[in-house]
Short mmCIF file of C-alpha atoms in Angstrom, two decimals:
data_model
loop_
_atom_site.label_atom_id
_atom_site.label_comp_id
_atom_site.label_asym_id
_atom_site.label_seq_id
_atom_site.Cartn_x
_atom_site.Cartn_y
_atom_site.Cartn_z
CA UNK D 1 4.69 -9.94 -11.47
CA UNK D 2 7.86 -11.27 -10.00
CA UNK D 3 10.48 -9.11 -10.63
CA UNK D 4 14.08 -10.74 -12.54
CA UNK D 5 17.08 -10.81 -10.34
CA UNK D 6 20.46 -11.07 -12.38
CA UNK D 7 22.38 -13.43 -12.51
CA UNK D 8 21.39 -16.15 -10.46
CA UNK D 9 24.52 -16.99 -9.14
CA UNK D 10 27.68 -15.00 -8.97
CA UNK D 11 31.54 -16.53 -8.01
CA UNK D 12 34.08 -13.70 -6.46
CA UNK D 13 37.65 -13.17 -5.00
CA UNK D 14 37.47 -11.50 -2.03
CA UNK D 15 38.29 -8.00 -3.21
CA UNK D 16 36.13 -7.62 -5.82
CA UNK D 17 33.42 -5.96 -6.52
CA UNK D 18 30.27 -7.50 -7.85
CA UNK D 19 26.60 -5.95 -9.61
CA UNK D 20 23.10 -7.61 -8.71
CA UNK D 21 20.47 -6.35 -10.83
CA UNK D 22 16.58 -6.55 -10.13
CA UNK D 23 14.16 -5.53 -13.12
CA UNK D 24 10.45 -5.08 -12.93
CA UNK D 25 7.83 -5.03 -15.71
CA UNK D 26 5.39 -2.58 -13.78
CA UNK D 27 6.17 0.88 -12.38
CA UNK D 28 7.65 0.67 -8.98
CA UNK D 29 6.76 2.81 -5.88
CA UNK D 30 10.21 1.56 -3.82
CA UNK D 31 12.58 -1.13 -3.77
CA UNK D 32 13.87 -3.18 -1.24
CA UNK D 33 17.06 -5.47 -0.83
CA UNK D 34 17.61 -8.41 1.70
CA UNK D 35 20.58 -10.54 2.47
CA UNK D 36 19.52 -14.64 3.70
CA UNK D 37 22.82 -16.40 5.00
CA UNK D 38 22.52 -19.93 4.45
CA UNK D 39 19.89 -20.92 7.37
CA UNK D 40 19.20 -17.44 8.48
CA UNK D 41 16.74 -14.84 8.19
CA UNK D 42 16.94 -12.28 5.55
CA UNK D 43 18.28 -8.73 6.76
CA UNK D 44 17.43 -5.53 5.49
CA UNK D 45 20.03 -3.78 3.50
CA UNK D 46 18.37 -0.96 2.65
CA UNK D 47 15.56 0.60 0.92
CA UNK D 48 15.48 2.89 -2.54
CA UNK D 49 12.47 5.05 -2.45
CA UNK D 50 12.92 7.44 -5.65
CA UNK D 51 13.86 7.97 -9.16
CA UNK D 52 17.57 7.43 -8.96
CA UNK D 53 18.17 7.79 -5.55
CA UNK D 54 21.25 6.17 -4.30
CA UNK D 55 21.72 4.72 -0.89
CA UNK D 56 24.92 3.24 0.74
CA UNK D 57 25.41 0.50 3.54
CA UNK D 58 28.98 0.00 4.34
CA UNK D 59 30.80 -0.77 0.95
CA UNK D 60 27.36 -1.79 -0.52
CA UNK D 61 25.53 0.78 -2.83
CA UNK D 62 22.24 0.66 -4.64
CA UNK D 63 20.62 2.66 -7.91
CA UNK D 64 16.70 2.65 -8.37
CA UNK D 65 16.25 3.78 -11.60
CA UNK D 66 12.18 4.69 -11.50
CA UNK D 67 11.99 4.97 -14.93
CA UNK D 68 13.20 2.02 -16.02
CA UNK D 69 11.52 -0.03 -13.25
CA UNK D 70 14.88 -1.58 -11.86
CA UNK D 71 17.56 -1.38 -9.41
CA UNK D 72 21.07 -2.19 -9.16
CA UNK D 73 22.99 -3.52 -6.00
CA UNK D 74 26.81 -2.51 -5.66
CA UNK D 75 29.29 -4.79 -3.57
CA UNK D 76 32.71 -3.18 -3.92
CA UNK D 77 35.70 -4.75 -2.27
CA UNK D 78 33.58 -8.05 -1.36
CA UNK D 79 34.53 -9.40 1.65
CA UNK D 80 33.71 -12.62 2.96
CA UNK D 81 30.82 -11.65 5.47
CA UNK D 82 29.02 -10.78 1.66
CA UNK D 83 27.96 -14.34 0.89
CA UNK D 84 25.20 -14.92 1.03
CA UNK D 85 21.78 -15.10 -1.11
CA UNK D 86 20.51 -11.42 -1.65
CA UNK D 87 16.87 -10.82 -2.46
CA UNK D 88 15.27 -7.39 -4.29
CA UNK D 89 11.71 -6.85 -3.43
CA UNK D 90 9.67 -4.11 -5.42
CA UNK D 91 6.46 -2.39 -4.45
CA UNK D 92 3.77 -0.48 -6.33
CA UNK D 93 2.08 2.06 -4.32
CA UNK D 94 0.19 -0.97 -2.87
CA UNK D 95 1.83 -1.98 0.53
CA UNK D 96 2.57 -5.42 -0.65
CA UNK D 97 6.55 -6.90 -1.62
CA UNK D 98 6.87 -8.52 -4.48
CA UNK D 99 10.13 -10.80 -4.23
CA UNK D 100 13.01 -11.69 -6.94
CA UNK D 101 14.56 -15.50 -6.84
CA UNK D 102 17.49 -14.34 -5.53
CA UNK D 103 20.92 -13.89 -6.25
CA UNK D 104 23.51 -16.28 -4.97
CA UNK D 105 26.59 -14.70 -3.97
CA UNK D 106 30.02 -16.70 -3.10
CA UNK D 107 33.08 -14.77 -2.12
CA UNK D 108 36.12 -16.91 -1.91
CA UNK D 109 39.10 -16.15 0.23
CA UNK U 1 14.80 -5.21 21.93
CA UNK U 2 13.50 -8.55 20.91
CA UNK U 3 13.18 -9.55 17.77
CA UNK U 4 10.46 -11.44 15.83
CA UNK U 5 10.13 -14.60 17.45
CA UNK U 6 8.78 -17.77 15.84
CA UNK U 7 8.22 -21.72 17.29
CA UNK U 8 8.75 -24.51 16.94
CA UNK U 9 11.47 -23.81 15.21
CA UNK U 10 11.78 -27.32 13.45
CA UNK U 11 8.39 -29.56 12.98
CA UNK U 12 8.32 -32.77 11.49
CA UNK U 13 4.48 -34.41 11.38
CA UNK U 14 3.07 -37.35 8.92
CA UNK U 15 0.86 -36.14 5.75
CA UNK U 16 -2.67 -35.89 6.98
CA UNK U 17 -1.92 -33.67 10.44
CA UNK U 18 -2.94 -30.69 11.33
CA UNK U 19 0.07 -28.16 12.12
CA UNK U 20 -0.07 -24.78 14.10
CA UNK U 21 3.31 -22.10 13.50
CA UNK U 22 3.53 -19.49 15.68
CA UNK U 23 4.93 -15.66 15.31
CA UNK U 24 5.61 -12.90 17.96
CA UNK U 25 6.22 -9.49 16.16
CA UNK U 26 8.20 -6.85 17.51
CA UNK U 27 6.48 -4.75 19.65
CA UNK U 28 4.51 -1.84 18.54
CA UNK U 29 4.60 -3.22 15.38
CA UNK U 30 1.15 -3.48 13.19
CA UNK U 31 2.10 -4.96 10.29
CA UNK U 32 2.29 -8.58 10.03
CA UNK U 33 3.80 -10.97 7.32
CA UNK U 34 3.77 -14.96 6.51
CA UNK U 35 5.87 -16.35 3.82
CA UNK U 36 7.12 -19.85 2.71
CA UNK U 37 10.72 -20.51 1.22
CA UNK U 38 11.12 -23.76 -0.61
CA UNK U 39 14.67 -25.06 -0.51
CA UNK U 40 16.89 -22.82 -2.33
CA UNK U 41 14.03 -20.70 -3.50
CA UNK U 42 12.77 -17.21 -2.83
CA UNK U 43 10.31 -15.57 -0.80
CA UNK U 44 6.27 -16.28 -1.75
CA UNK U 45 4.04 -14.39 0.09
CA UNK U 46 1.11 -16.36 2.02
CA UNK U 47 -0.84 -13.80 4.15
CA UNK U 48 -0.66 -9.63 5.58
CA UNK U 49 -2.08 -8.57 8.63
CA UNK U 50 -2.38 -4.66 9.09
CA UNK U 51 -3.76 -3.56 12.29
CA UNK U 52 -7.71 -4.21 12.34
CA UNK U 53 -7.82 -4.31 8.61
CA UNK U 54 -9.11 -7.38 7.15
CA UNK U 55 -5.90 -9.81 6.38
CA UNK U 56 -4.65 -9.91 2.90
CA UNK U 57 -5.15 -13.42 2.38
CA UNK U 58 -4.05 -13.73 -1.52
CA UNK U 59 -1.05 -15.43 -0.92
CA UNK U 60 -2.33 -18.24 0.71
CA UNK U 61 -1.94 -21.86 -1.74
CA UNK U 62 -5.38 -23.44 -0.62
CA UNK U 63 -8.20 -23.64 1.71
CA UNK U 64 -5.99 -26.02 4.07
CA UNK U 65 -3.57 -22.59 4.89
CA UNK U 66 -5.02 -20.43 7.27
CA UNK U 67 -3.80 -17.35 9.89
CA UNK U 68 -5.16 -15.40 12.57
CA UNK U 69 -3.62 -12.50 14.57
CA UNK U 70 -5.46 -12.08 17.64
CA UNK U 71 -5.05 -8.85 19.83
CA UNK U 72 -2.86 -7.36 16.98
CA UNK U 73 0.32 -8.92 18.05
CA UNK U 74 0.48 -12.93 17.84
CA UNK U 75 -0.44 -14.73 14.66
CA UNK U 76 -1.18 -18.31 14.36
CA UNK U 77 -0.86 -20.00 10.91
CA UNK U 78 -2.62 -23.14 10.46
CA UNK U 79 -1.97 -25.76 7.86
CA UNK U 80 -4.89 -28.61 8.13
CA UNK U 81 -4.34 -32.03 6.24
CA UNK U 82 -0.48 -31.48 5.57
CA UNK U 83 0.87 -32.70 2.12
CA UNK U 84 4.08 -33.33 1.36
CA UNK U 85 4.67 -30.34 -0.45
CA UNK U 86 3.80 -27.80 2.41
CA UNK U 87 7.72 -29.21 3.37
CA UNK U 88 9.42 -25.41 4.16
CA UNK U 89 10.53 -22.99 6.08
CA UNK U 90 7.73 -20.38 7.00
CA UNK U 91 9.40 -16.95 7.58
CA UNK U 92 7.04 -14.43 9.79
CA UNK U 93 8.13 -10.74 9.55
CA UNK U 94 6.88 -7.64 10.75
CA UNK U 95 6.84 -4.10 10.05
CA UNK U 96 6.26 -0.51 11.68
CA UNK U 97 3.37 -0.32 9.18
CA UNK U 98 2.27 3.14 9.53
CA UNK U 99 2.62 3.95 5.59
CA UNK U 100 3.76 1.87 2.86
CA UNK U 101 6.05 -1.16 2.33
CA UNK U 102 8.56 -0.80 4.80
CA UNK U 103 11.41 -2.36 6.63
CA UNK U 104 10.23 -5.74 7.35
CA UNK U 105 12.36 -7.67 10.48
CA UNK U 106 12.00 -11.68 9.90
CA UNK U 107 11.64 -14.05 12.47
CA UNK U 108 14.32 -16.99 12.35
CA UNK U 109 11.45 -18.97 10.39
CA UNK U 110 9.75 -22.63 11.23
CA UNK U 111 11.09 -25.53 9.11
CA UNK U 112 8.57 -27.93 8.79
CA UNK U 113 8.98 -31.37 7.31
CA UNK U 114 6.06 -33.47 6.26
CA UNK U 115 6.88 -36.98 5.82
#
C-alpha cells in the first residue's frame, strides 16, 4: 500500500518554512525521505527508525510518529537549494520501500 | 568513492527491440535495486537483488522485464519487445544490505525512449 504524501505540490518564499507529510495505512518498521532535483537522482535525507524519533539534516527535521503510521518532514528557513521533489518511503519489517508520489517543492527567491 | 553507475544513460530504440540497462553498485554493497519513474511520477519498484538470495522479482510489469546480477555486483535489466509505454527513466540503487531497508544510493538512472 502506497503510502499518501501531502500536499502534492507546495509554493514558498525563500525564508519560510514548509511541512511534508507521508501517511501509511499499515504499521511501519522505518521511514525514509529522498530529495529528486529535476533530472537527478534522489538523495537520502535521512532515515526515522522509531516511535517518535526525531532526526535533523541541516535546517530540515523529521517526526515518525509509529503509532499513527506517518511522518512529517520540516523545512524551516527554505532556501533555494530546497526545491526540489521530495519522496517518503515506508517499510514494514520486510526489507522492501514502499514509495509516496512525491511532494513538489518550489522555493522562490 | 564511486558512486552507482548506470549506461547508457539516454536510449532511444523503435517498439519491438530488445533493450539491455546496465547498473554498477557501489562496492561492497549487496543489496541491489531497479525502479522505473514515469515523467513526473514517483518511484515503482521493478526488482531486489540481496546477495545469493533469490531476486525479489514482484515488481516487475510483465514477462518482457527481466534482471540478472551476476557475481553479486553488476545487474543487467532486460526489456524484450519494447512498447511504448516502457518510455522512462530506470533508476538502479544500492544498499549496504546487511539488515533491513536501508540507505539506498541511486545511480543517475537510464532514460529510455521507445518510439
Amino acid at each position: 500500500q502506497q503510502p499518501v504524501q501531502s500536499p502534492q505540490a507546495v509554493i514558498l518564499r525563500e525564508g519560510e518554512d514548509a511541512v511534508i507529510n507521508c501517511s501509511s495505512s499499515k504499521a511501519l518498521y522505518s521511514v525514509h525521505w529522498y530529495r529528486q532535483k529535476h533530472g537527478e537522482a534522489p538523495v537520502f535525507l535521512m532515515i526515522l527508525l522509531k516511535g517518535g524519533e526525531q532526526k535533523g539534516h541541516e535546517k530540515i527535521s523529521a517526526s515518525f510518529n509509529e503509532k499513527k503510521q506517518q511522518s512529517s518532514l520540516y523545512l524551516t528557513a527554505s532556501q533555494l537549494s530546497y526545491s526540489g521533489t521530495y519522496f517518503c518511503g515506508t517499510a514494514d519489517s520486510n526489507y522492501q520501500l514502499i514509495w509516496g508520489a512525491g511532494t513538489k517543492l518550489i522555493i522562490k527567491p | 568513492g564511486a558512486g552507482v553507475s548506470q549506461s547508457p544513460s539516454n536510449k532511444v530504440t523503435e517498439k519491438g527491440k530488445d533493450v539491455e540497462l546496465r547498473c554498477d553498485p557501489i562496492s561492497g554493497h549487496t543489496a541491489l535495486y531497479w525502479y522505473r519513474q514515469s515523467l513526473g511520477q514517483g518511484l515503482e519498484f521493478l526488482i531486489y537483488f540481496q546477495g545469493n538470495s533469490a531476486p525479489d522479482k514482484s515488481g516487475l510489469p510483465s514477462d518482457r522485464f527481466s534482471a540478472e546480477r551476476t557475481g553479486g555486483s553488476v545487474s543487467t535489466l532486460t526489456i524484450q519487445r519494447t512498447q511504448q509505454e516502457d518510455s522512462a527513466v530506470y533508476l538502479c540503487a544500492s544498499s549496504v544490505g546487511t539488515s533491513g531497508p536501508d540507505t539506498q544510493y541511486f545511480g543517475p538512472g537510464t532514460r529510455l525512449t521507445v518510439l
